[in-house]
Short mmCIF file of N, CA and C in Angstrom, two decimals:
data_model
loop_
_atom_site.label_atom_id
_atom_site.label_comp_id
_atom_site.label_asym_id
_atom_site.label_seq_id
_atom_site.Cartn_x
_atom_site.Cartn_y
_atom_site.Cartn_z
N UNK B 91 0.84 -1.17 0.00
CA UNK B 91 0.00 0.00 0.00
C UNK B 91 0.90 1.25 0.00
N UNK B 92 0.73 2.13 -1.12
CA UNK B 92 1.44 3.58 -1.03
C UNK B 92 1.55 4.38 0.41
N UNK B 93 2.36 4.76 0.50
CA UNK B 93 2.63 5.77 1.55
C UNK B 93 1.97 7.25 1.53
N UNK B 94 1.37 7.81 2.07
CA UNK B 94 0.85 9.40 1.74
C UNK B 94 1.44 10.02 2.38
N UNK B 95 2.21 11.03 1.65
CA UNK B 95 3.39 12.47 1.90
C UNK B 95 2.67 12.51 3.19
N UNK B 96 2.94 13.13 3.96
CA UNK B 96 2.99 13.35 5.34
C UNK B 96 2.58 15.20 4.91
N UNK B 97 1.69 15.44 5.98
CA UNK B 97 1.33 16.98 5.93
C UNK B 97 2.30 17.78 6.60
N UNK B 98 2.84 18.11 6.12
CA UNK B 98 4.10 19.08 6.74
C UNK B 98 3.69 20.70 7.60
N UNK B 99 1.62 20.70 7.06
CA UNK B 99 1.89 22.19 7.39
C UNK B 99 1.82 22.79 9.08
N UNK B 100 2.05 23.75 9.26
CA UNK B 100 2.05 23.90 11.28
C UNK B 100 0.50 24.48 11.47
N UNK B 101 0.37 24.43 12.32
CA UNK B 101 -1.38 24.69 12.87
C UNK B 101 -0.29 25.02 14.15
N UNK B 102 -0.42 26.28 14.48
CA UNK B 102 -0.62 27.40 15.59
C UNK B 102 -1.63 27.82 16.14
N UNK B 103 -1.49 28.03 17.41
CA UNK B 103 -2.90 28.04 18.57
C UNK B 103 -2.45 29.47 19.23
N UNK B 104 -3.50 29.81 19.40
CA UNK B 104 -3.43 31.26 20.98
C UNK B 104 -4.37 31.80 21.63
N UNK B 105 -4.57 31.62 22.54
CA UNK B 105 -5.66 32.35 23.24
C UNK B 105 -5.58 33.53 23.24
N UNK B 106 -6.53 34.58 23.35
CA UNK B 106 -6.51 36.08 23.33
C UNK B 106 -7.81 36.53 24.00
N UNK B 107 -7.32 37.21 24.80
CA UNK B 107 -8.69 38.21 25.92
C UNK B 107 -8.42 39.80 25.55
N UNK B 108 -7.22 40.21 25.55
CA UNK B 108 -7.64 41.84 25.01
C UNK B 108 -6.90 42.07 23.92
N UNK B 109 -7.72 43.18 23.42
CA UNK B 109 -7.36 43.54 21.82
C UNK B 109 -5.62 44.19 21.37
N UNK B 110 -5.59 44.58 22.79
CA UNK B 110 -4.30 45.26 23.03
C UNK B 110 -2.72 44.63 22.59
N UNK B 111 -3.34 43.45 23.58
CA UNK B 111 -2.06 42.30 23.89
C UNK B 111 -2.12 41.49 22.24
N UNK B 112 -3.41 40.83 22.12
CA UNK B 112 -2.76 40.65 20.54
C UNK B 112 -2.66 40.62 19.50
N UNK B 113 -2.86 42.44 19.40
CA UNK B 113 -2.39 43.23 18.54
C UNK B 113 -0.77 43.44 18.60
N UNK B 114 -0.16 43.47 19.63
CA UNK B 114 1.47 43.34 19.84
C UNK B 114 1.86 42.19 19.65
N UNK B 115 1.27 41.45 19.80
CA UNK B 115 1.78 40.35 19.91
C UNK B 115 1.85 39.37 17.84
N UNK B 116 0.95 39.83 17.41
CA UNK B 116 -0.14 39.18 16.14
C UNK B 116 0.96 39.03 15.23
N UNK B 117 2.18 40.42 14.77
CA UNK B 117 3.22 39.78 14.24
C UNK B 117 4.16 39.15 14.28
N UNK B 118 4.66 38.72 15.45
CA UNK B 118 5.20 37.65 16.10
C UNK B 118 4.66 36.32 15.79
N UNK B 119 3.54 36.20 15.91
CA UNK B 119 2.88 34.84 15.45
C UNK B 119 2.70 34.81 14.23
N UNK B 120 2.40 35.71 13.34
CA UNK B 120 2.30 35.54 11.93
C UNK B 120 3.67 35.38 11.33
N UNK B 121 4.45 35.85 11.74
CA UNK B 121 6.20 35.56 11.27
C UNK B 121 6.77 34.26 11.37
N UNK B 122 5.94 33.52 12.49
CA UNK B 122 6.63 32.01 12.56
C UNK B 122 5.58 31.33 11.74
N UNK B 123 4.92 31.93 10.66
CA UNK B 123 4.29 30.67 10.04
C UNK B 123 4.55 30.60 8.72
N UNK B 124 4.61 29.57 8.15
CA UNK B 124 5.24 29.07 6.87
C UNK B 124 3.48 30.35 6.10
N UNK B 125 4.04 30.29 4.66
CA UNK B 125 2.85 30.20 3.64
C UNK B 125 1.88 29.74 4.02
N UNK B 126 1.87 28.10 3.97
CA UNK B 126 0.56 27.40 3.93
C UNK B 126 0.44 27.09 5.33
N UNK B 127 0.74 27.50 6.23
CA UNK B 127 0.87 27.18 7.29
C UNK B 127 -0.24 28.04 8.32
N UNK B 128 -0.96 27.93 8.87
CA UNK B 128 -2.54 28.14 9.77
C UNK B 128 -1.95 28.36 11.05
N UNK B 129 -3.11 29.76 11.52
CA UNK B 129 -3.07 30.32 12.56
C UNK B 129 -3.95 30.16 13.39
N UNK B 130 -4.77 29.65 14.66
CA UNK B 130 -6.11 29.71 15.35
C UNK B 130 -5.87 30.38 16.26
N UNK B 131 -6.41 31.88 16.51
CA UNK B 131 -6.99 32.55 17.70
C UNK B 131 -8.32 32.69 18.17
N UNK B 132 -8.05 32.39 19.95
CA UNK B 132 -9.18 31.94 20.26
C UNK B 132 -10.07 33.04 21.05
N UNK B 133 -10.81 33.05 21.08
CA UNK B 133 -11.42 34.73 22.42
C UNK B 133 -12.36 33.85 22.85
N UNK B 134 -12.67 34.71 23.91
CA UNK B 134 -14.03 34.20 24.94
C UNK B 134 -14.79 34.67 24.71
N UNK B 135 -16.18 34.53 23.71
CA UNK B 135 -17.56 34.93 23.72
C UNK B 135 -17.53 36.07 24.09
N UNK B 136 -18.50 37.16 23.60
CA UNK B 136 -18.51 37.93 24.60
C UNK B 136 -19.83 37.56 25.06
N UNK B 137 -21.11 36.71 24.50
CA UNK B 137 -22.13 36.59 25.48
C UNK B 137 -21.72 35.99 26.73
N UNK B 138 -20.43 35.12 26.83
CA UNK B 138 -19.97 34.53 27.94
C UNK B 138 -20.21 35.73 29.36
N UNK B 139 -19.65 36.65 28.98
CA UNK B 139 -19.85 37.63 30.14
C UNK B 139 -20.88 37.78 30.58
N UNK B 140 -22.01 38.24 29.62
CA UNK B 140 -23.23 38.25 29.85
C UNK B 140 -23.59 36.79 30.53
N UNK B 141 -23.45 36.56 30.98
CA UNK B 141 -23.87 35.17 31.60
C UNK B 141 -22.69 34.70 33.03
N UNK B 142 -22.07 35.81 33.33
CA UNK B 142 -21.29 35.74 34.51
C UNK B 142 -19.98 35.72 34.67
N UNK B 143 -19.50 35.48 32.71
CA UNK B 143 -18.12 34.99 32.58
C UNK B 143 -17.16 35.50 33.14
N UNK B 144 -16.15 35.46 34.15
CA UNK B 144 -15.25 36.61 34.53
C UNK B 144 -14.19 36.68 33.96
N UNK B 145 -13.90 35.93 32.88
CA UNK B 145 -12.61 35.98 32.19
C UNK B 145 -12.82 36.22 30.46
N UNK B 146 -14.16 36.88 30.74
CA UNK B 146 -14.27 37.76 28.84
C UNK B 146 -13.32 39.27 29.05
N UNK B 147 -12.87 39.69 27.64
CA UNK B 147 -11.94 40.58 27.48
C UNK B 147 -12.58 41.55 26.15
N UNK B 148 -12.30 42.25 25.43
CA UNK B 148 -12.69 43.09 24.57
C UNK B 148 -12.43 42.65 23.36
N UNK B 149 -12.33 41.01 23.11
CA UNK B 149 -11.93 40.68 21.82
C UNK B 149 -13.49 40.24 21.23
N UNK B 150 -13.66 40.57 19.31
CA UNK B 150 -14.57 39.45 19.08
C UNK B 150 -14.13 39.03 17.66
N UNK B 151 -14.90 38.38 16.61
CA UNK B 151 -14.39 37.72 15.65
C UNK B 151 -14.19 38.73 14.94
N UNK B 152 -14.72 39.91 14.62
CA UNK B 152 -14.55 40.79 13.62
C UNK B 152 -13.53 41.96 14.37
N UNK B 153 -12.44 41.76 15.54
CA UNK B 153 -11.38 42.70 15.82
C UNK B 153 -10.88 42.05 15.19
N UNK B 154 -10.78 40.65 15.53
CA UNK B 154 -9.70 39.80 15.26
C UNK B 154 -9.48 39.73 13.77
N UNK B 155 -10.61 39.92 12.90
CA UNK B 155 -10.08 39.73 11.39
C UNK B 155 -10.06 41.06 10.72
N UNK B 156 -9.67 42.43 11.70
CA UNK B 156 -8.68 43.70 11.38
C UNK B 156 -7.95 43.59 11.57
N UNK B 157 -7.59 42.99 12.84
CA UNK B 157 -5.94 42.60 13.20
C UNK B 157 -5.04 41.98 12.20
N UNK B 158 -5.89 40.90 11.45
CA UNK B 158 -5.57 39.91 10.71
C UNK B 158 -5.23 40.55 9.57
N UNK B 159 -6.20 41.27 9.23
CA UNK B 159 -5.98 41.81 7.91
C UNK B 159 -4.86 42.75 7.86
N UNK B 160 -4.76 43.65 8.75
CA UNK B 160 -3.74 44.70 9.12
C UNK B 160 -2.14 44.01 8.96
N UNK B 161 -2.19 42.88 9.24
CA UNK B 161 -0.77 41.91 9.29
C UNK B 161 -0.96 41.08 8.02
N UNK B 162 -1.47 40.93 6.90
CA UNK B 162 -1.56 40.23 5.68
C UNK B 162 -1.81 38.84 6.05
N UNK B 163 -3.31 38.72 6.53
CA UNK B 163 -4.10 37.34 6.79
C UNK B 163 -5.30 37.79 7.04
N UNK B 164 -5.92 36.11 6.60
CA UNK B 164 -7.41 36.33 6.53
C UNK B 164 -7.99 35.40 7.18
N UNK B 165 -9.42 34.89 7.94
CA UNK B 165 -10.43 33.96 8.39
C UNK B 165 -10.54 33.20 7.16
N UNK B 166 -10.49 31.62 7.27
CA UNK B 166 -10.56 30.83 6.33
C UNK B 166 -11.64 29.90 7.47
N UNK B 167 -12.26 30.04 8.60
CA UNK B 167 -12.86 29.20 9.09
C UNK B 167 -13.00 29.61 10.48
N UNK B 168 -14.68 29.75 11.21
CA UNK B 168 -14.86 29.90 12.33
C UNK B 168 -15.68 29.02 13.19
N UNK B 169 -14.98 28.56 14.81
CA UNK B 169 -15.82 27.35 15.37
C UNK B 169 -16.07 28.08 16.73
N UNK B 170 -16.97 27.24 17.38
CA UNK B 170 -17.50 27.48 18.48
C UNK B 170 -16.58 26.37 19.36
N UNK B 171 -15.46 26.57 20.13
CA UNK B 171 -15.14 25.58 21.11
C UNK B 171 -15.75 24.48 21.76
N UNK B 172 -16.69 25.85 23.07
CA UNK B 172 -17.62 25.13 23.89
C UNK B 172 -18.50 26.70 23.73
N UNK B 173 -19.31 26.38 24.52
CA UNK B 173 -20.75 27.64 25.18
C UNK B 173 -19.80 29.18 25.50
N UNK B 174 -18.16 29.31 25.45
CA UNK B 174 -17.66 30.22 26.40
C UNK B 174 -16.67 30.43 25.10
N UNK B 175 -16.16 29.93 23.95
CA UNK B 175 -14.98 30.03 23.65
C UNK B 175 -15.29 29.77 21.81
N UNK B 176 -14.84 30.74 20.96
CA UNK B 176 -14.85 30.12 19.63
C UNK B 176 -13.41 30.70 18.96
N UNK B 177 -13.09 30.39 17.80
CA UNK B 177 -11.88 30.28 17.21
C UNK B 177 -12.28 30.44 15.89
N UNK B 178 -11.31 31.44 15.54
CA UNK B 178 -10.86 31.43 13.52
C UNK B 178 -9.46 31.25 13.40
N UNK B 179 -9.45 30.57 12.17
CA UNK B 179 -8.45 29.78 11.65
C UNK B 179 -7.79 31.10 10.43
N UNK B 180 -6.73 31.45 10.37
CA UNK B 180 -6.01 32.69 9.60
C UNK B 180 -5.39 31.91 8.85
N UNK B 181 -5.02 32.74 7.50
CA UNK B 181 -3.97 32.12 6.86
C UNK B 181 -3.31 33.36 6.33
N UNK B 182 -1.87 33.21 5.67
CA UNK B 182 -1.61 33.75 4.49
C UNK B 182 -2.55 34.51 3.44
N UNK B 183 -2.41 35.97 3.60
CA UNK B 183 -3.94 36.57 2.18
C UNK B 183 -2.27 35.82 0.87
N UNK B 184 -3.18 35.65 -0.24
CA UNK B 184 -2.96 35.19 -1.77
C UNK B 184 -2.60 35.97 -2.04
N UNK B 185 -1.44 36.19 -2.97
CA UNK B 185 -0.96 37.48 -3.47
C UNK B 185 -1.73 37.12 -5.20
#
């Protein structure tokens, strides 16, 4: 039975609660990633707060994909964790 190339690409993770921190932080993480290589930042709901959360911050999906864009990347995919937590997946924008 053939062997299948092995996926070489990196899948990077980060949690993020304020807009502040990673915004300083966003080219740092975008610099260690190959081309084809995927970014997931994660924030806490903000209905989470509304519901008691004490560890929501000022992030939501649409800071996060100015940030993104501002550093040459885009949302290629958004999930819901759990009830408190969802994630988009960044990549490389296409030249």
């Amino acid at each position: 039975m053939p062997q299948c190339p092995r996926d070489s690409r990196k899948r990077s993770a980060a949690l993020a609660r304020e807009r502040g921190k990673l915004a300083g932080a966003f080219a740092i993480l975008r610099d260690r990633l190959d081309l084809g290589d995927s970014l997931w930042i994660s924030w806490m709901k903000q209905s989470s707060n509304r519901r008691g959360g004490a560890l929501s911050g000022d992030l939501n999906e649409n800071t996060i994909r100015r940030i993104a864009l501002t550093h040459g990347m885009v949302d290629t995919k958004i999930i819901a964790l759990d009830r408190h937590w969802a994630a988009l997946r960044l990549v490389h924008r296409r030249r």
